[in-house]
XYZ file of N, CA and C in Angstrom:
630
model
N -40.913 47.121 31.638
C -41.074 49.249 30.359
C -41.603 48.238 29.207
N -42.602 48.751 28.843
C -43.257 48.472 27.597
C -43.349 49.740 26.483
N -43.117 49.453 25.217
C -43.117 50.675 24.336
C -43.427 50.694 22.977
N -44.293 51.595 22.283
C -44.719 52.085 21.286
C -43.828 52.716 20.191
N -43.612 52.187 19.014
C -42.489 53.060 18.056
C -42.726 53.220 17.011
N -42.599 53.923 16.095
C -42.945 54.599 14.730
C -41.559 54.965 14.413
N -40.984 54.055 13.401
C -39.807 54.223 12.870
C -39.039 54.414 11.725
N -39.081 55.136 10.734
C -38.557 55.186 9.459
C -37.295 54.357 9.775
N -36.899 53.214 9.174
C -35.728 52.867 9.653
C -34.721 53.354 8.395
N -35.153 53.708 6.991
C -34.225 54.269 6.507
C -33.822 55.802 6.225
N -34.854 55.943 7.449
C -34.155 57.544 7.158
C -33.450 58.558 8.524
N -33.201 59.765 8.311
C -32.317 60.135 9.290
C -32.975 61.573 9.673
N -34.347 61.285 9.949
C -34.690 62.210 10.941
C -34.935 61.946 12.484
N -35.026 63.081 13.231
C -35.087 62.662 15.126
C -35.994 62.042 15.352
N -35.270 61.258 16.076
C -36.331 60.126 16.827
C -36.254 61.071 18.353
N -37.668 60.554 18.660
C -38.411 61.240 19.804
C -38.797 60.341 20.623
N -38.074 60.522 22.245
C -38.134 59.191 23.457
C -39.100 60.338 24.318
N -40.017 59.513 24.487
C -41.294 59.937 25.261
C -41.849 59.082 26.485
N -42.139 60.161 27.519
C -42.318 59.815 28.556
C -43.714 60.192 29.618
N -44.058 59.389 29.286
C -46.122 59.825 29.989
C -46.004 60.340 31.712
N -46.729 60.722 32.152
C -46.837 61.488 33.213
C -47.606 60.000 34.459
N -47.666 60.165 35.630
C -48.392 59.434 36.579
C -49.674 59.519 36.558
N -49.636 57.497 35.893
C -51.527 57.313 35.955
C -51.926 57.197 34.385
N -50.753 57.343 33.857
C -51.240 57.860 32.603
C -50.502 56.143 31.294
N -50.409 56.194 30.038
C -49.712 55.333 29.575
C -49.167 55.983 28.383
N -48.217 55.019 27.535
C -47.858 55.559 26.205
C -48.518 56.372 25.392
N -49.692 56.227 25.010
C -50.525 56.947 24.294
C -50.889 58.413 24.469
N -50.467 58.783 25.793
C -49.904 60.353 26.278
C -49.629 60.985 25.442
N -48.287 60.552 25.211
C -47.433 61.377 24.711
C -47.453 61.363 23.199
N -47.969 60.462 22.671
C -48.193 60.389 21.031
C -49.670 61.510 20.571
N -50.300 61.465 21.551
C -51.673 62.413 21.388
C -50.638 63.637 21.344
N -49.799 64.133 22.250
C -48.749 65.419 22.290
C -48.058 65.628 20.935
N -47.496 64.619 20.667
C -46.918 64.512 19.509
C -47.394 64.791 18.074
N -48.724 64.139 17.824
C -49.520 64.133 16.892
C -49.844 65.700 16.920
N -50.149 66.111 18.051
C -50.848 67.798 17.796
C -49.766 68.730 17.215
N -48.292 68.151 17.697
C -47.246 69.253 17.144
C -47.268 69.124 15.620
N -47.341 67.712 15.227
C -47.022 67.256 14.111
C -48.279 67.716 13.199
N -49.409 68.162 13.444
C -50.047 68.554 12.872
C -50.362 69.298 12.097
N -51.074 69.213 10.631
C -50.721 70.568 9.809
C -51.414 72.207 10.139
N -50.502 73.061 10.133
C -50.765 74.262 10.628
C -51.948 75.063 9.418
N -52.584 76.417 9.982
C -52.992 76.856 8.945
C -52.191 77.503 8.008
N -51.342 77.708 8.165
C -50.337 78.546 7.571
C -49.385 77.415 6.937
N -49.851 76.551 7.206
C -49.029 75.393 6.567
C -47.055 75.468 6.082
N -46.488 76.176 6.490
C -45.733 76.334 5.976
C -44.284 75.921 6.722
N -44.819 75.008 7.656
C -43.341 74.128 8.063
C -42.249 73.733 7.627
N -41.456 73.911 8.096
C -39.717 73.341 7.418
C -39.975 71.742 7.345
N -39.244 71.300 6.484
C -39.283 70.068 6.321
C -39.312 68.866 7.487
N -38.234 69.604 8.891
C -38.006 69.300 9.846
C -39.244 68.889 10.867
N -40.039 69.779 10.798
C -41.599 69.379 11.204
C -42.460 68.830 10.517
N -42.517 68.856 9.179
C -43.328 68.489 8.462
C -43.711 66.822 8.093
N -42.739 66.218 8.336
C -42.950 64.881 8.069
C -43.561 64.042 9.098
N -43.925 63.011 8.844
C -44.214 62.098 10.190
C -43.246 61.864 11.070
N -43.251 62.149 12.367
C -41.966 61.834 13.158
C -41.957 60.414 13.184
N -40.566 60.357 13.585
C -40.356 59.060 14.350
C -40.048 58.968 15.444
N -41.029 58.262 16.449
C -40.558 58.063 17.585
C -41.064 56.670 18.358
N -40.386 56.334 19.965
C -40.562 55.456 20.705
C -41.328 55.944 22.072
N -42.511 55.534 22.738
C -43.168 56.113 23.168
C -43.263 55.003 24.361
N -43.080 55.339 25.439
C -42.731 54.088 26.768
C -44.242 54.078 27.492
N -43.919 53.062 27.907
C -45.276 52.948 29.657
C -44.057 52.601 30.598
N -44.583 53.143 31.322
C -43.666 53.436 32.605
C -43.721 52.304 33.402
N -42.673 51.954 34.049
C -42.447 50.868 34.731
C -43.489 49.917 35.407
N -43.859 50.575 36.589
C -44.601 50.213 37.478
C -46.538 50.350 36.862
N -47.290 49.625 36.871
C -48.595 49.225 36.893
C -49.735 50.012 38.022
N -50.680 51.167 38.098
C -51.162 51.332 38.950
C -52.482 50.066 39.642
N -52.655 49.926 40.745
C -53.384 48.732 40.914
C -54.435 49.371 41.046
N -55.680 48.770 40.601
C -56.827 49.386 40.618
C -57.397 50.549 39.929
N -56.668 51.667 39.632
C -57.193 52.751 39.011
C -56.437 52.730 37.502
N -55.630 52.256 37.163
C -55.202 52.096 35.996
C -54.080 52.911 35.967
N -53.469 52.936 34.423
C -52.117 53.558 34.419
C -50.933 53.373 35.060
N -50.216 53.833 35.428
C -48.893 53.604 35.117
C -47.627 55.043 35.492
N -46.565 54.477 36.702
C -45.764 55.359 36.795
C -44.435 54.842 36.997
N -43.551 55.520 37.324
C -41.889 55.661 36.663
C -41.688 55.551 38.417
N -42.197 56.032 39.270
C -41.862 56.121 40.623
C -42.703 56.818 41.013
N -42.697 55.661 42.774
C -43.714 55.947 43.651
C -44.250 57.653 43.915
N -45.421 57.865 43.851
C -45.844 59.389 44.324
C -45.435 59.267 46.088
N -44.805 60.748 45.936
C -44.362 60.803 47.180
C -43.273 60.476 47.919
N -42.513 59.198 46.835
C -41.210 58.951 47.293
C -40.009 59.518 47.610
N -38.769 59.346 48.270
C -37.708 60.253 48.576
C -36.767 60.275 47.365
N -36.395 61.398 47.141
C -35.475 61.653 46.327
C -34.404 60.429 45.925
N -33.771 59.586 46.632
C -33.152 58.980 46.360
C -33.431 57.514 45.678
N -34.913 57.586 46.041
C -35.202 56.548 45.192
C -35.951 56.976 43.769
N -36.533 58.045 43.454
C -36.689 58.565 42.209
C -35.364 58.849 41.542
N -34.326 58.875 41.834
C -33.268 59.277 41.139
C -32.862 57.547 40.813
N -33.217 56.447 41.567
C -32.538 54.916 41.509
C -33.500 54.827 40.073
N -34.789 55.248 40.247
C -35.751 54.381 39.577
C -35.522 55.195 38.092
N -35.406 56.265 37.994
C -35.090 57.144 36.715
C -33.486 56.792 35.892
N -32.465 56.134 36.581
C -31.269 55.518 36.536
C -31.814 54.304 35.844
N -32.340 53.690 36.477
C -32.318 52.468 36.083
C -33.469 52.295 34.666
N -34.353 53.444 34.230
C -34.726 53.446 32.800
C -34.314 53.879 31.636
N -32.726 55.206 32.563
C -31.800 55.983 31.790
C -31.205 55.042 30.840
N -30.613 53.691 31.816
C -29.584 52.907 31.240
C -30.539 51.807 30.274
N -31.385 51.457 30.657
C -32.068 50.650 29.315
C -32.565 51.006 28.169
N -32.984 52.767 28.542
C -32.866 53.869 27.113
C -31.726 54.013 26.574
N -30.528 54.097 26.984
C -28.967 54.358 26.455
C -28.718 52.990 25.734
N -28.680 51.882 26.595
C -28.839 50.547 25.660
C -29.379 50.503 24.308
N -30.518 50.738 24.037
C -31.857 51.301 23.231
C -30.726 51.567 21.985
N -30.538 53.178 22.185
C -30.418 53.857 21.683
C -28.368 53.639 21.140
N -28.012 52.736 21.561
C -26.270 52.466 20.997
C -26.861 51.265 19.994
N -27.915 51.042 19.557
C -28.092 50.273 18.157
C -27.660 51.377 17.032
N -26.820 50.611 15.801
C -26.140 51.364 14.829
C -27.565 52.630 13.813
N -28.798 51.874 14.064
C -29.929 52.466 13.442
C -30.001 54.186 13.808
N -29.744 54.028 15.176
C -29.992 55.977 15.877
C -28.639 56.153 16.068
N -27.543 55.782 15.279
C -25.860 56.792 15.642
C -26.357 58.011 15.192
N -26.759 58.205 14.168
C -26.923 59.630 13.527
C -27.751 60.478 13.459
N -28.850 59.801 14.229
C -29.941 60.640 14.275
C -29.903 61.558 15.324
N -30.839 62.756 15.413
C -30.966 63.435 16.888
C -32.035 62.954 17.849
N -31.781 63.147 18.810
C -32.376 62.441 19.680
C -32.920 63.378 20.674
N -34.374 63.369 20.734
C -35.330 64.073 21.464
C -36.034 63.912 22.455
N -35.755 64.185 23.859
C -36.541 63.405 24.691
C -37.944 64.820 24.814
N -38.913 63.924 25.404
C -40.187 64.452 25.530
C -40.916 63.653 26.971
N -41.036 64.639 27.643
C -41.526 64.269 29.081
C -42.783 65.141 29.850
N -43.650 64.341 30.303
C -44.926 64.940 31.152
C -45.252 64.719 32.655
N -44.802 65.598 33.269
C -45.003 65.462 34.869
C -43.582 64.470 35.208
N -44.259 63.633 35.814
C -42.910 62.385 36.020
C -42.312 62.337 34.853
N -42.736 62.025 33.777
C -42.003 61.684 32.617
C -40.726 63.317 32.429
N -41.376 64.478 32.433
C -40.511 65.402 32.367
C -39.461 64.892 33.023
N -39.441 65.211 34.768
C -38.648 64.851 35.576
C -37.501 63.308 34.960
N -38.176 62.513 34.650
C -37.312 61.167 34.171
C -36.446 61.547 32.919
N -36.898 62.375 32.340
C -36.504 63.297 31.221
C -35.028 63.730 31.127
N -35.477 64.944 32.389
C -34.245 65.794 32.597
C -33.404 64.513 33.451
N -33.344 63.672 34.183
C -32.357 62.672 35.195
C -31.844 61.819 33.666
N -32.764 61.461 33.002
C -31.752 60.965 31.729
C -30.443 61.479 31.056
N -30.972 63.155 30.646
C -29.685 63.871 30.466
C -28.752 64.022 31.658
N -29.312 64.354 32.504
C -28.395 64.416 34.011
C -27.019 63.453 33.734
N -27.860 61.826 33.666
C -26.776 61.265 33.544
C -25.937 60.704 32.444
N -27.022 61.182 31.252
C -26.173 60.839 29.709
C -26.140 62.453 29.213
N -24.910 63.146 29.640
C -25.221 64.315 29.240
C -24.802 64.761 28.011
N -24.534 63.871 26.944
C -24.343 63.653 25.809
C -24.865 63.279 24.645
N -25.915 62.404 25.322
C -26.842 61.591 24.014
C -27.675 62.140 23.701
N -28.055 62.800 24.371
C -29.513 63.823 23.365
C -29.396 65.504 23.452
N -30.134 65.240 22.069
C -30.219 66.928 21.711
C -30.785 68.123 22.327
N -31.895 67.534 22.738
C -32.458 68.410 22.978
C -33.805 67.539 23.874
N -34.198 68.262 25.225
C -35.619 67.701 26.198
C -36.899 68.866 26.307
N -37.758 68.252 26.102
C -38.735 68.853 26.312
C -39.564 68.968 27.832
N -39.412 69.281 28.320
C -39.712 68.976 30.196
C -41.147 69.714 29.956
N -42.470 69.132 30.158
C -43.947 70.013 30.650
C -43.931 69.794 32.105
N -43.731 70.548 32.518
C -44.796 70.566 34.098
C -44.233 69.727 34.982
N -42.636 69.242 34.750
C -41.948 68.301 35.991
C -42.239 68.811 37.224
N -41.812 68.001 38.249
C -41.264 68.626 39.556
C -39.955 68.038 39.653
N -38.918 69.317 40.444
C -37.233 69.172 40.567
C -37.146 69.119 41.844
N -37.959 68.269 42.458
C -37.988 68.402 44.195
C -36.852 67.421 44.311
N -35.966 67.946 45.562
C -34.503 67.333 45.628
C -33.377 67.921 44.674
N -33.926 68.504 43.721
C -32.463 68.877 42.905
C -32.380 70.237 43.309
N -32.492 70.763 44.151
C -32.038 72.334 44.700
C -30.821 72.691 43.882
N -29.648 71.837 44.495
C -28.341 72.144 44.223
C -27.789 71.424 43.100
N -28.673 70.934 42.426
C -28.062 70.017 40.950
C -27.020 70.800 39.985
N -26.632 70.333 39.554
C -25.125 71.301 38.455
C -25.301 70.221 37.085
N -25.538 70.542 36.143
C -26.091 70.023 34.873
C -24.735 70.894 33.896
N -24.426 69.749 33.740
C -22.917 70.328 32.524
C -23.500 69.015 31.297
N -23.983 69.942 30.233
C -24.529 69.404 28.892
C -25.096 70.149 28.207
N -24.631 69.690 26.773
C -24.854 70.611 25.770
C -26.628 70.498 25.189
N -27.079 69.940 25.658
C -28.662 69.071 25.113
C -29.583 70.821 25.602
N -30.516 70.765 24.529
C -31.316 72.016 24.765
C -33.019 71.835 25.429
N -32.998 72.779 26.115
C -34.124 72.123 26.903
C -35.304 73.229 26.619
N -36.441 72.793 26.541
C -37.825 73.237 26.637
C -38.473 73.007 27.762
N -38.754 74.027 29.279
C -39.600 73.842 30.170
C -40.693 74.940 30.098
N -41.621 73.818 30.260
C -43.265 74.766 30.571
C -44.007 74.579 31.763
N -44.863 75.174 32.298
C -45.712 75.134 33.408
C -46.802 76.193 32.973
N -48.032 74.878 33.025
C -49.254 76.304 33.830
C -49.187 77.355 34.723
N -49.656 78.596 35.113
C -49.261 79.701 35.985
C -50.601 78.616 36.764
N -51.102 77.981 36.788
C -52.120 77.583 37.807
C -52.055 76.048 38.494
N -50.863 75.587 37.995
C -50.564 74.422 38.284
C -50.250 74.276 39.845
N -51.389 73.693 40.263
C -51.143 73.390 41.819
C -50.617 71.966 42.189
N -50.787 70.898 41.225
C -49.736 69.885 41.413
C -48.511 69.889 41.615
N -47.802 70.690 41.092
C -45.913 71.159 40.798
C -46.349 72.240 41.797
N -45.739 71.904 43.303
C -45.210 72.802 43.858
C -44.560 73.908 43.276
N -45.089 75.444 43.545
C -44.161 76.694 42.988
C -42.802 76.678 43.128
N -42.127 76.515 44.524
C -40.723 75.905 44.307
C -40.271 74.809 43.716
N -40.896 74.168 43.734
C -40.024 72.915 42.710
C -40.162 73.609 41.236
N -41.157 73.864 41.035
C -41.223 74.408 39.782
C -39.602 75.467 39.553
N -39.753 76.482 40.159
C -38.457 77.102 40.573
C -37.382 76.816 40.420
N -37.189 75.696 41.061
C -35.946 74.964 41.205
C -36.017 74.218 39.936
N -36.882 73.928 39.253
C -36.581 73.655 37.644
C -35.707 74.663 36.381
N -36.451 75.730 36.841
C -36.079 76.630 36.079
C -34.625 77.295 36.267
N -34.322 77.247 37.885
C -32.947 77.605 38.090
C -32.072 76.969 37.694
N -31.998 75.430 37.958
C -31.093 74.624 37.464
C -30.734 74.353 35.837
N -31.877 74.944 35.097
C -31.633 74.386 33.261
C -31.427 75.617 33.386
N -32.130 77.078 33.550
C -31.457 78.140 32.955
C -29.668 78.225 33.404
N -29.186 77.652 34.899
C -27.697 77.872 34.692
C -27.258 76.640 33.858
N -27.771 75.839 33.576
C -26.747 75.162 32.211
C -27.100 75.624 31.065
N -27.744 76.654 30.860
C -27.551 77.398 29.692
C -28.943 76.251 28.823
N -28.587 77.416 27.272
C -29.335 76.385 26.477
C -31.205 76.106 26.999
N -31.543 76.940 27.147
C -32.932 76.562 28.015
C -34.134 77.797 27.152
N -35.514 77.533 26.629
C -36.211 78.371 26.481
C -37.491 77.934 27.356
N -38.094 78.796 28.137
C -38.621 78.963 28.891
C -40.074 80.102 28.787
N -41.393 78.824 29.087
C -42.951 79.544 29.135
C -43.675 78.988 30.001
N -44.699 79.562 30.141
C -45.699 79.892 31.652
C -47.050 80.219 30.742
N -48.283 79.422 31.063
C -49.208 79.987 30.368
C -50.379 80.084 31.658
N -50.629 80.918 30.905
C -51.692 81.792 32.049
C -53.120 81.093 32.027
N -53.978 80.987 33.012
C -54.841 79.990 33.107
C -54.581 78.414 32.712
N -53.695 77.812 32.507
C -53.504 76.575 32.787
C -53.041 76.223 34.019
N -53.970 74.926 34.745
C -53.220 73.687 35.466
C -52.067 73.125 35.095
N -51.976 71.700 35.667
C -51.368 70.695 35.319
C -51.865 69.878 33.962
N -51.507 70.616 32.759
C -52.455 70.237 31.529
C -51.163 70.302 30.404
N -51.756 70.356 29.408
C -51.041 70.741 27.789
C -52.203 71.782 27.356
N -52.077 73.023 26.601
C -52.934 73.681 25.890
C -52.041 74.119 24.571
N -53.298 75.032 23.719
C -52.971 75.154 22.523
C -51.521 75.923 22.027
N -51.592 76.759 23.117
C -50.707 77.784 22.733
C -49.001 77.130 23.343
N -49.244 75.619 24.066
C -47.871 75.102 24.582
C -47.440 74.381 23.191
N -48.287 73.759 22.355
C -48.182 72.923 21.396
C -47.672 73.460 20.424
N -48.165 75.166 19.865
C -47.824 75.968 19.011
C -45.705 76.139 19.063
N -45.898 76.720 20.925
C -44.537 76.651 21.228
C -43.559 75.628 21.022
N -43.688 74.452 21.284
C -42.966 73.525 21.077
C -42.777 73.075 19.648
N -43.277 73.409 18.625
C -43.432 73.328 17.464
C -42.308 74.012 17.135
N -42.417 75.575 17.418
C -41.685 76.794 17.232
C -40.415 75.863 17.542
N -40.159 76.028 18.731
C -38.698 75.444 19.368
C -38.302 73.831 18.653
N -38.762 73.178 17.843
C -38.227 71.921 17.109
C -37.932 72.576 16.114
N -38.244 73.762 15.539
C -38.033 74.322 14.408
C -36.727 75.074 14.418
N -36.385 75.539 15.460
C -35.541 76.560 15.816
C -33.724 74.915 16.138
N -34.582 73.974 16.386
C -33.110 72.974 16.950
C -32.359 72.634 15.420
């Protein structure tokens, strides 16, 4: 697992832990965070969202042969394998965050698709470690009976035309996180398995509120 980071060593701003989707790399999430932190026309953002963010953007464990990009767990694998792969990444991330430099900083997860499910599993296994988690178009296949006991605040979003993530898996994500509490849910008309400008604006608003 490789990573790219930008960290203000002397600051106490939030640190974003970012996990890309299947077939991509760490630059995917860096582009999303850049969009969230881009100046708005009103330019009235609070300090928490106006500064250059600190982040660690991770490249997934496995390289995709021939086609390029990386993945966190094999496409189409079983639930047990998905959870094992996510647990291994979670243990490595938790060990990294044990450093004194991160002790007093808010820790915010952001993940798209596979990276969104991975972010959820990090909270599931380490329920008090993360302050917030932004899950963009994740699959919750196999999590139908999951119970999450965590104070972590969640932002969950899907495109209304997303056919990559089956609707029942989207509904499972909504139900599991709604039962846990602290959920902000958004759906975007006309959007498939992607990111849109309205979603970026909603992420920005979510971060201002936490």
